[in-house]
Coordinates of C-alpha atoms and ligand atoms in Angstrom, one line a residue:
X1 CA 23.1 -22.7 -25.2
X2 CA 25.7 -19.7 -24.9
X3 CA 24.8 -17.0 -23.0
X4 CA 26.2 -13.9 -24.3
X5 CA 23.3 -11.7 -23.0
X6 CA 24.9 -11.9 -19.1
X7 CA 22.0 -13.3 -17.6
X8 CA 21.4 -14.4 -13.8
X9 CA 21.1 -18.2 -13.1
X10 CA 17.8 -18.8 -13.7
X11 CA 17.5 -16.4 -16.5
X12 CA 19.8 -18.8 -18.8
X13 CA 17.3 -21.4 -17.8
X14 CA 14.7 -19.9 -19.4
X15 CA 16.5 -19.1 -22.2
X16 CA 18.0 -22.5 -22.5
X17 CA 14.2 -23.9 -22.1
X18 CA 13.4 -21.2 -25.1
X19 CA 16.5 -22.7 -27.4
X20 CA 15.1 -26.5 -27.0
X21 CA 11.6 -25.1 -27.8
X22 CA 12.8 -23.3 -29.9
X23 CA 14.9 -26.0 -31.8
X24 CA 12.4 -28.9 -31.4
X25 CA 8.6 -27.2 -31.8
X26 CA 9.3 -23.4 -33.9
X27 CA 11.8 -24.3 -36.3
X28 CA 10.1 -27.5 -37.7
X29 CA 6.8 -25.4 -38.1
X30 CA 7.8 -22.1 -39.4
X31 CA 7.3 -22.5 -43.0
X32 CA 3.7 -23.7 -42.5
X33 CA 3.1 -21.2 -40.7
X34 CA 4.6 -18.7 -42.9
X35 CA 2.9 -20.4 -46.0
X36 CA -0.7 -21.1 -44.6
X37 CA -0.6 -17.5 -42.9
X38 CA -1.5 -19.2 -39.7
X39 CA -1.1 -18.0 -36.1
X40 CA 1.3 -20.7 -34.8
X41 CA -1.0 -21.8 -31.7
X42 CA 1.1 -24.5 -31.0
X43 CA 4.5 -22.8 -30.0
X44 CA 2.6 -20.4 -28.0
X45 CA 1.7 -23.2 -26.0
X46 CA 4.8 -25.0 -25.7
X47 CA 6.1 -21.9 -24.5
X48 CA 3.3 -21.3 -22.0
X49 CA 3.8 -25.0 -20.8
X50 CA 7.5 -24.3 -19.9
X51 CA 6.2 -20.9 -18.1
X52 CA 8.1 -18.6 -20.6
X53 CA 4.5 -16.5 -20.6
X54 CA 5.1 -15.3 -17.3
X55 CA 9.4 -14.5 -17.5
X56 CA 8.4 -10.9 -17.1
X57 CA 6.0 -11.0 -14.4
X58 CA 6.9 -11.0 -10.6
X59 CA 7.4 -14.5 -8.7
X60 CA 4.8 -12.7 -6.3
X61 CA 1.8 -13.1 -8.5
X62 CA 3.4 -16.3 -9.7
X63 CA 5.8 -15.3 -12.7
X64 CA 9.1 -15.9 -13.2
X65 CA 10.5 -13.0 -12.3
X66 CA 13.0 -11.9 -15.5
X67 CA 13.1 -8.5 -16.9
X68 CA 13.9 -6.9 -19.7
X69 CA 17.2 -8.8 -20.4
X70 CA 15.7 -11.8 -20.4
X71 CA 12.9 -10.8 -22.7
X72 CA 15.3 -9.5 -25.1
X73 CA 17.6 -12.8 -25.2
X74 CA 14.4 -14.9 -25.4
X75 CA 12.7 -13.0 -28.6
X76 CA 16.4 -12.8 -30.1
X77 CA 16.6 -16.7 -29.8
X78 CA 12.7 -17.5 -30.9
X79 CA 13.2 -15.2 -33.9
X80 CA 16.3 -17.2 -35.5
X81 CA 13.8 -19.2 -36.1
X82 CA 9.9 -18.5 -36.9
X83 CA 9.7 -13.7 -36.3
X84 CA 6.2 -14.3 -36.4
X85 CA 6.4 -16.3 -33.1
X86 CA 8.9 -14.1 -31.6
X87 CA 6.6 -10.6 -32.3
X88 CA 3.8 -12.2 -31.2
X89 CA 5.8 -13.3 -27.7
X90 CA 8.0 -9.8 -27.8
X91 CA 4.4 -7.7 -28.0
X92 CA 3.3 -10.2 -25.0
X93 CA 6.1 -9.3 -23.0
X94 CA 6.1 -5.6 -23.4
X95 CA 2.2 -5.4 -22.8
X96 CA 3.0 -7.5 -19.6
X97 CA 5.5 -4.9 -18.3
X98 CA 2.6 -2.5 -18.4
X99 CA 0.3 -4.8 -16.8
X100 CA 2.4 -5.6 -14.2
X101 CA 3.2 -1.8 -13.5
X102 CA -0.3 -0.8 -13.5
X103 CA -2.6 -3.7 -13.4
X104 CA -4.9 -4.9 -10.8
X105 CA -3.7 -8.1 -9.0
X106 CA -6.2 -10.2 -10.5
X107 CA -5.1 -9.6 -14.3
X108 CA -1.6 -9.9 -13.1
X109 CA -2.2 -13.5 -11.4
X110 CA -4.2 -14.3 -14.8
X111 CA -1.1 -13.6 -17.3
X112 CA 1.9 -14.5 -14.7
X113 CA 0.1 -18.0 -13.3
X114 CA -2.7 -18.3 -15.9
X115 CA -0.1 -18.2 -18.9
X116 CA -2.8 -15.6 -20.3
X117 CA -1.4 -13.9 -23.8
X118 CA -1.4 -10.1 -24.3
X119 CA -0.2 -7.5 -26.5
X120 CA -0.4 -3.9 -27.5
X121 CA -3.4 -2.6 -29.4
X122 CA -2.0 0.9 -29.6
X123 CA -2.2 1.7 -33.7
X124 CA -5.4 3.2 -35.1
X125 CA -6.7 3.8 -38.8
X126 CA -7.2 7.3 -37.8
X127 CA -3.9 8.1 -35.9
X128 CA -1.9 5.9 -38.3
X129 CA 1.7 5.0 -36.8
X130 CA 1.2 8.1 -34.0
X131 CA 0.3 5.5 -31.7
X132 CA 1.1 8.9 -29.2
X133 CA -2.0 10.7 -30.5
X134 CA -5.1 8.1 -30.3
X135 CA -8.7 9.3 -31.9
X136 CA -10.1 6.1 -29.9
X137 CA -12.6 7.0 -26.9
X138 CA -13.5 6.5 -23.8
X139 CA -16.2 7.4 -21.7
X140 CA -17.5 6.9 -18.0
X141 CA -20.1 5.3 -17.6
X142 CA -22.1 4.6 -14.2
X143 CA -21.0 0.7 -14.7
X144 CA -17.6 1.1 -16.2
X145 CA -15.9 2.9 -19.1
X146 CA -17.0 2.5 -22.7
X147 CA -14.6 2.5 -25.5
X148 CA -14.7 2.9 -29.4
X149 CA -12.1 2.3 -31.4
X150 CA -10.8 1.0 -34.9
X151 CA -7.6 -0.4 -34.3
X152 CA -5.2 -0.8 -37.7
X153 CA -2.7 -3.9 -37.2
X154 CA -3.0 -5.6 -33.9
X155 CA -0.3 -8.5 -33.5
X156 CA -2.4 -11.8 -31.7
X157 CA -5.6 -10.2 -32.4
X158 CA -8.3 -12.4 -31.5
X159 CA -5.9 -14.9 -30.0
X160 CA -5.0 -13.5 -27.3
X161 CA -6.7 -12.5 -24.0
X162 CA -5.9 -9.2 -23.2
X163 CA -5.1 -6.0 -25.1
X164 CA -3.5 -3.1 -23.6
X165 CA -5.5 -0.3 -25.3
X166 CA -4.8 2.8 -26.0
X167 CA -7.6 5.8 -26.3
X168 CA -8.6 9.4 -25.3
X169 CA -8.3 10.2 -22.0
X170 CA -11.9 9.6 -20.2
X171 CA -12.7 13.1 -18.2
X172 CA -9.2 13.8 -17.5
X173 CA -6.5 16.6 -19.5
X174 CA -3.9 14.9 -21.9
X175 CA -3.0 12.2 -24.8
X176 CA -4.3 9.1 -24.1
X177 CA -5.3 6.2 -21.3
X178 CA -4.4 2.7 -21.5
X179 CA -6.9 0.4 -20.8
X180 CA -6.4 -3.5 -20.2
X181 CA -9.0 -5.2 -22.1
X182 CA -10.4 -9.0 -22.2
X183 CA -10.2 -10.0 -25.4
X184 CA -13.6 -11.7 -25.1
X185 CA -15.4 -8.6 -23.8
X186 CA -18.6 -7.9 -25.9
X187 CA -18.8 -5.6 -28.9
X188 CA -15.2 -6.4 -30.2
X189 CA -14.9 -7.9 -33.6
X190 CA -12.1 -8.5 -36.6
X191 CA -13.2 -7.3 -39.9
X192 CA -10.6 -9.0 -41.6
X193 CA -8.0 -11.4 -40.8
X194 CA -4.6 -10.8 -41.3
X195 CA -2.7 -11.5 -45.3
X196 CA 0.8 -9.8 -44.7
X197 CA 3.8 -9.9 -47.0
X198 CA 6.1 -10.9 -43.8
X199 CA 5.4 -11.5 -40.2
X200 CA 2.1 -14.0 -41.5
X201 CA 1.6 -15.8 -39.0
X202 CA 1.4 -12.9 -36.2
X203 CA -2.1 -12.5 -36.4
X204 CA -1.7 -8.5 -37.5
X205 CA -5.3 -8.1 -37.5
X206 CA -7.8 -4.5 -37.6
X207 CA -10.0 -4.6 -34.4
X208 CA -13.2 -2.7 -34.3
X209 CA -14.5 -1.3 -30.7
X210 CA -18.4 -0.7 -30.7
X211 CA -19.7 0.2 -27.2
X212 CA -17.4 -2.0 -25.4
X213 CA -17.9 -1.9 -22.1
X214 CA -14.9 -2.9 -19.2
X215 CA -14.4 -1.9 -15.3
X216 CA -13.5 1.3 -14.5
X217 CA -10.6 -0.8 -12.6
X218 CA -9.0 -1.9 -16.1
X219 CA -7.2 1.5 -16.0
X220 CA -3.8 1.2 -16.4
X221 CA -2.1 4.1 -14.8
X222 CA -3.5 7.5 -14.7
X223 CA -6.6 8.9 -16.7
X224 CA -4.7 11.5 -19.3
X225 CA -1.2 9.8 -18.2
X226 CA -0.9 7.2 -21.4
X227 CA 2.1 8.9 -22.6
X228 CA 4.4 8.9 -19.8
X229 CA 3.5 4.7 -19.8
X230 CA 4.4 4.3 -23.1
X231 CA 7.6 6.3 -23.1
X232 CA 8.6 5.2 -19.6
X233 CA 7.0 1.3 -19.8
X234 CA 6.4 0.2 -23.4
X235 CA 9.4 1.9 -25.2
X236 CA 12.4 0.3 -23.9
X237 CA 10.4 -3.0 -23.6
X238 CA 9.2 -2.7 -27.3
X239 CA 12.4 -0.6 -28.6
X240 CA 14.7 -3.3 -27.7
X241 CA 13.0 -6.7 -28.1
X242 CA 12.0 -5.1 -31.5
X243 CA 15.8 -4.3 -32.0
X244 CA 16.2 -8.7 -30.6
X245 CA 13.7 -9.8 -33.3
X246 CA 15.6 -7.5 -35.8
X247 CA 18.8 -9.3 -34.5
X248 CA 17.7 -12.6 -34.3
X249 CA 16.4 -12.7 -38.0
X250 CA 19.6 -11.7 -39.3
X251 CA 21.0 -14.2 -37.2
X252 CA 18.4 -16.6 -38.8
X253 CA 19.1 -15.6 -42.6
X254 CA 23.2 -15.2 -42.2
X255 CA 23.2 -19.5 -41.2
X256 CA 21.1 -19.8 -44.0
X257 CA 23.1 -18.2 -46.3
X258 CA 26.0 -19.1 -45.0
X259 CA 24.9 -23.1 -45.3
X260 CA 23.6 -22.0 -49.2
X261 CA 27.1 -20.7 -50.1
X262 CA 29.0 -23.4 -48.7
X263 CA 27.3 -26.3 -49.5
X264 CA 26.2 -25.2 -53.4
X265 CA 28.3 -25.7 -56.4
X266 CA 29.9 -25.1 -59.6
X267 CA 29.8 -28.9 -61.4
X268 CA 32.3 -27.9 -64.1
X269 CA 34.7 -27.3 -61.6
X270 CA 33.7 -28.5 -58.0
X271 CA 34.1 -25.2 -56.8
X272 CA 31.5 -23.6 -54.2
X273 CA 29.5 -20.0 -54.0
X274 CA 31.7 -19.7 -51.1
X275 CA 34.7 -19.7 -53.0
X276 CA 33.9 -16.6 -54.7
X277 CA 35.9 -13.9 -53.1
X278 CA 33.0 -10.8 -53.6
X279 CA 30.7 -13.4 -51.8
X280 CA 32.9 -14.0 -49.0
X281 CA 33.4 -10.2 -48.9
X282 CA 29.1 -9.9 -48.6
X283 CA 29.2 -12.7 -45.9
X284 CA 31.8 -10.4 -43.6
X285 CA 29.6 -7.3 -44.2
X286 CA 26.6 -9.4 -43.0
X287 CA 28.9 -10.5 -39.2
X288 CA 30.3 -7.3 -38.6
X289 CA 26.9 -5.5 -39.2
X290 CA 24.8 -8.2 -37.0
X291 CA 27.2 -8.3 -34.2
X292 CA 27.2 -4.3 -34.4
X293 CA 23.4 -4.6 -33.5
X294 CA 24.4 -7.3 -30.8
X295 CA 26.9 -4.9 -29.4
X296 CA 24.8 -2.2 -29.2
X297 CA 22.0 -3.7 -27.9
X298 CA 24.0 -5.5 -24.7
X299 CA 25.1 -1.8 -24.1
X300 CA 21.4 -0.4 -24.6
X301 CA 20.6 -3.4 -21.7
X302 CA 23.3 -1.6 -19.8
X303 CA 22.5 1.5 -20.4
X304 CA 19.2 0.8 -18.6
X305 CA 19.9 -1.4 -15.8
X306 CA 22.5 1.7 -15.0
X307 CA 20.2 4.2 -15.3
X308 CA 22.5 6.0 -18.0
X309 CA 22.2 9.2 -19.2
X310 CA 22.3 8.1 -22.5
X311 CA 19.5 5.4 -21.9
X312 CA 16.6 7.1 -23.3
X313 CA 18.8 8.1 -26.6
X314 CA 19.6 4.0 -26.4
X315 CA 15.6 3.0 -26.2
X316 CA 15.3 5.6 -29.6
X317 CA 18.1 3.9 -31.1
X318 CA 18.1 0.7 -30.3
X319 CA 14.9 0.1 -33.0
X320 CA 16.1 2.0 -36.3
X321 CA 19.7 0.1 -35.5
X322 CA 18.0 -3.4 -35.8
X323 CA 15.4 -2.5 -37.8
X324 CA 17.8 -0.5 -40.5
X325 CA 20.6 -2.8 -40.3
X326 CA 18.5 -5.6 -40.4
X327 CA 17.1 -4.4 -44.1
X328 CA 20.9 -4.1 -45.0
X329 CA 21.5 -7.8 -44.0
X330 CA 18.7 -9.1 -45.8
X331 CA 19.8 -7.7 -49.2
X332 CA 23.2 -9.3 -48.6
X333 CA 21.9 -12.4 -47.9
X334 CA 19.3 -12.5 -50.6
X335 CA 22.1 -11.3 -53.3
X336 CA 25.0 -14.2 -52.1
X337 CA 22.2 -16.8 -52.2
X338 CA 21.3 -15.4 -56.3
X339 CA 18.9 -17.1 -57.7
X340 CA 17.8 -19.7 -55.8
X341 CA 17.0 -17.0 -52.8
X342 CA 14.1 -17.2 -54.3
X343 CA 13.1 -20.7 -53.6
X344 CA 11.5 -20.9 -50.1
X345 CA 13.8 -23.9 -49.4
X346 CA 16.4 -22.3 -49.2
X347 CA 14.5 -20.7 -46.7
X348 CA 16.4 -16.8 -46.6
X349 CA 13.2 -15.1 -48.4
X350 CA 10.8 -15.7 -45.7
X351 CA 13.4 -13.9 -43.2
X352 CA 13.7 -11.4 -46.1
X353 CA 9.9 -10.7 -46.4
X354 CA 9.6 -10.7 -42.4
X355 CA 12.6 -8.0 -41.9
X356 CA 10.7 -5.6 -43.8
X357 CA 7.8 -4.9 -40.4
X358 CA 10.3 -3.5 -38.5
X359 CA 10.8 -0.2 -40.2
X360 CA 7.3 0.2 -40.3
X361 CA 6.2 -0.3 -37.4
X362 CA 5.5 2.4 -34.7
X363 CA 7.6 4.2 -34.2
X364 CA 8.6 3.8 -37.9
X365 CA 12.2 4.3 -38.4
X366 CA 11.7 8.1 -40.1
X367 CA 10.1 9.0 -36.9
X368 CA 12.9 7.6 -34.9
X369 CA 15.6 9.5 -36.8
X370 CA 13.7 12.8 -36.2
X371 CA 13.2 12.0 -32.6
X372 CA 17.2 10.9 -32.5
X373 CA 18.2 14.3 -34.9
X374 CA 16.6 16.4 -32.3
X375 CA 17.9 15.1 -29.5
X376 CA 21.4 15.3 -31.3
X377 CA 21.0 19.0 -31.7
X378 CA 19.8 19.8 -28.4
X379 CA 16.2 20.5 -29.5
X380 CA 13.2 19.3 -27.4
X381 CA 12.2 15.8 -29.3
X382 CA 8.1 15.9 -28.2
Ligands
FAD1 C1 3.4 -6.9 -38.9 C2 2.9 -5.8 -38.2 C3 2.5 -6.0 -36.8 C4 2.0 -4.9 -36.1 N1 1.6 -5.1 -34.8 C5 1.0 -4.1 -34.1 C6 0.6 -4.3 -32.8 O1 0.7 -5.4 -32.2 N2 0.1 -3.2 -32.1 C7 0.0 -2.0 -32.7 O2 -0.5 -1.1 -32.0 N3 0.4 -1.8 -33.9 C8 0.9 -2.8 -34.7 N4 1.3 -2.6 -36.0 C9 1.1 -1.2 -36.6 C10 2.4 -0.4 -36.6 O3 2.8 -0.2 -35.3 C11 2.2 0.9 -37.3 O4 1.2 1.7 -36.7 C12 1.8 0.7 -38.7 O5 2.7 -0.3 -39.3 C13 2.0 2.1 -39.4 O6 1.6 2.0 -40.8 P1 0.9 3.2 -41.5 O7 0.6 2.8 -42.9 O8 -0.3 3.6 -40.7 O9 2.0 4.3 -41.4 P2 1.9 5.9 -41.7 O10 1.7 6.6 -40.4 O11 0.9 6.1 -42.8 O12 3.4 6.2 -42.2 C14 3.8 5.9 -43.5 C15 5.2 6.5 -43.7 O13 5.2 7.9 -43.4 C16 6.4 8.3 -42.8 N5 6.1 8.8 -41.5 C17 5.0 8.6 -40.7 N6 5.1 9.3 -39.6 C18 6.3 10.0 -39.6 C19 6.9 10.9 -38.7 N7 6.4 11.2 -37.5 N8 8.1 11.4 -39.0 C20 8.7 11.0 -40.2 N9 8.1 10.2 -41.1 C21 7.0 9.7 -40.8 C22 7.3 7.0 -42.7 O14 8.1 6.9 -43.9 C23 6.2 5.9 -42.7 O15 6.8 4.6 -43.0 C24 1.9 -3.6 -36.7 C25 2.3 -3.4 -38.0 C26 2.8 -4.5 -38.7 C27 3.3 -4.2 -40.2

């Protein structure tokens, strides 16, 4: 496969191995899973087999070694075909760039060699999208910390291993802590499983937290310090691979619509949807706004390998962009499909229904344009 995203060597390896799996596994299951609402166990699997649930962790604890740019070309790709499999492997990757920042060397080992899954448990009925703010607790105990929580919408929950958990700081001053937390550990439960209107198979499920009790050693980073790891750790990991997903469904619904339009026709005539000069005009707005996002988000990559001064403005932006413009291209492609958008074999409403997360999910896109107003006017944006 191409590789436009200016990956290393072994980085288009991986992404190749994610296109075949891609191709040959997601694609042919994605409307079952979408349908049945299911969590799609078997292409996490496949992708664990080829070691593409340890890109982000360091060859050291027995990773692969890929950063950011490679997680962002790898969700992109996955997302063309089945979002709910790329969220649920974009959530794993960004909770695995705060593990690996701040986790003990056995968890590492057990997500980087074990092919363990993880994901961010940040949202929380009470604090609501101000994942910043949790009303979740923590509290020392003599053997080990115990949290209660209510978690809202928790991508993999219940099939994965760990969640990296946000709460109240323990004793210390500040926001929050982030905890890594096994998914089996006693006292966690699922009220109810997850019946979304997009994203179904990602397993957004409310957990509950009653007395759960891990090791004190689970802390990742400071006590008090959770909000310097999620600006600093979990943004531009979750910013941007959101922004990949964003650009990979587009991707996913413009060959879509593209193959509706020119393949459907007009029997009085022979003519085809294609032929229609407005459509043709909808089908241009679609490229030139999805390879805006791809543009921009190659340049947010830069912008952060470079240490730019305009990174952290990037990170902000690089979510609304996909996320907004992604809403945008979804309309188009549902309007020059007419009709027949409607029919799920067509295959351009799933993409539809799964676009709309994005927007919605924390940081929703409102808080983002505050956050990026501020900034613009040279006011402090926290
Ligand atoms: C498919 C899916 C998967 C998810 N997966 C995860 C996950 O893995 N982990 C996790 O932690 N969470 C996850 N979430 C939760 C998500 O991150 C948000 O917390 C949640 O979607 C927010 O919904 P809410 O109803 O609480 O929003 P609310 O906070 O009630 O916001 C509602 C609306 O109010 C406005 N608004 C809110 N705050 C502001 C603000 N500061 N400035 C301006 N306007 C504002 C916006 O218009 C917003 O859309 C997921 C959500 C979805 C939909």
């Amino acid at each position: 496969m191409s590789n436009n995203w200016k990956l290393d060597a072994e980085g288009s390896r991986f992404l190749t191995a994610a296109d075949t799996i891609a191709r040959e596994v997601i694609q042919p299951l994605a409307a079952t899973v979408d349908k049945e609402g299911r969590f799609p166990q078997e292409n996490i699997e496949a992708l664990r087999k080829a070691g593409l649930l340890g890109l982000v962790s360091a060859k050291k604890v027995g990773g692969q070694g890929q950063g950011l740019r490679a997680a962002v070309a790898v969700a992109e790709r996955l997302a063309r075909e089945c979002p709910s499999t790329a969220m649920i492997v974009m959530m794993h990757y960004a909770a695995t760039a705060v593990i690996e920042q701040h986790g003990t060397e056995s968890i590492r080992k057990a997500v980087a060699e074990g092919g363990k899954l993880t994901t961010l448990a940040f949202s929380e009925t009470g604090s609501r999208s101000h994942f910043w703010v949790p009303v979740s607790t923590a509290e020392k105990k003599p053997d080990g910390v115990r949290l209660n929580a209510t978690k809202q919408l928790i991508t993999s929950a219940g099939k994965c291993d760990f969640y990296v958990w946000s709460s109240k700081p323990a004793a210390a001053e500040g926001l929050s802590t982030i905890w890594a937390v096994p998914a089996d550990a006693k006292g966690l439960t699922i009220p109810k499983p997850f019946d979304g209107l997009g994203l179904r198979g990602n397993g957004s499920a409310p957990i509950t937290a009653r007395d759960v009790l891990i090791p004190e050693s689970n802390r990742l980073g400071e006590d008090g310090k959770g909000f310097d790891v999620m600006m600093g750790t979990v943004m531009p990991y979750f910013s941007l691979q959101n922004c990949a997903v964003s650009l990979g469904m587009m991707q996913g619904a413009f060959a879509r619509a593209v193959h509706h339009v020119t393949n459907s026709q007009y029997s009085y005539d022979g003519s085809k949807i294609a032929d229609l000069p407005q459509v043709r005009g909808h089908i241009a707005k679609m490229r030139v706004k999805i390879d805006l996002v791809g543009g921009f988000l190659l340049d947010a990559l830069d912008a952060i390998e470079q240490q730019r001064e305009d990174a952290v403005l990037r990170v902000l932006e690089s979510k609304v962009a996909g996320a907004e413009t992604s809403l945008e291209v979804h309309d188009l492609a549902m309007r020059v499909c007419g009709g027949a958008a409607f029919r799920k074999d067509v295959g351009v409403e799933r993409f539809f229904r799964d676009s709309r997360a994005a927007t919605v999910m924390a940081p929703v896109s409102d808080a983002l344009y505050e956050f990026i107003g501020k900034a613009a006017c040279g006011m402090p944006v926290f």
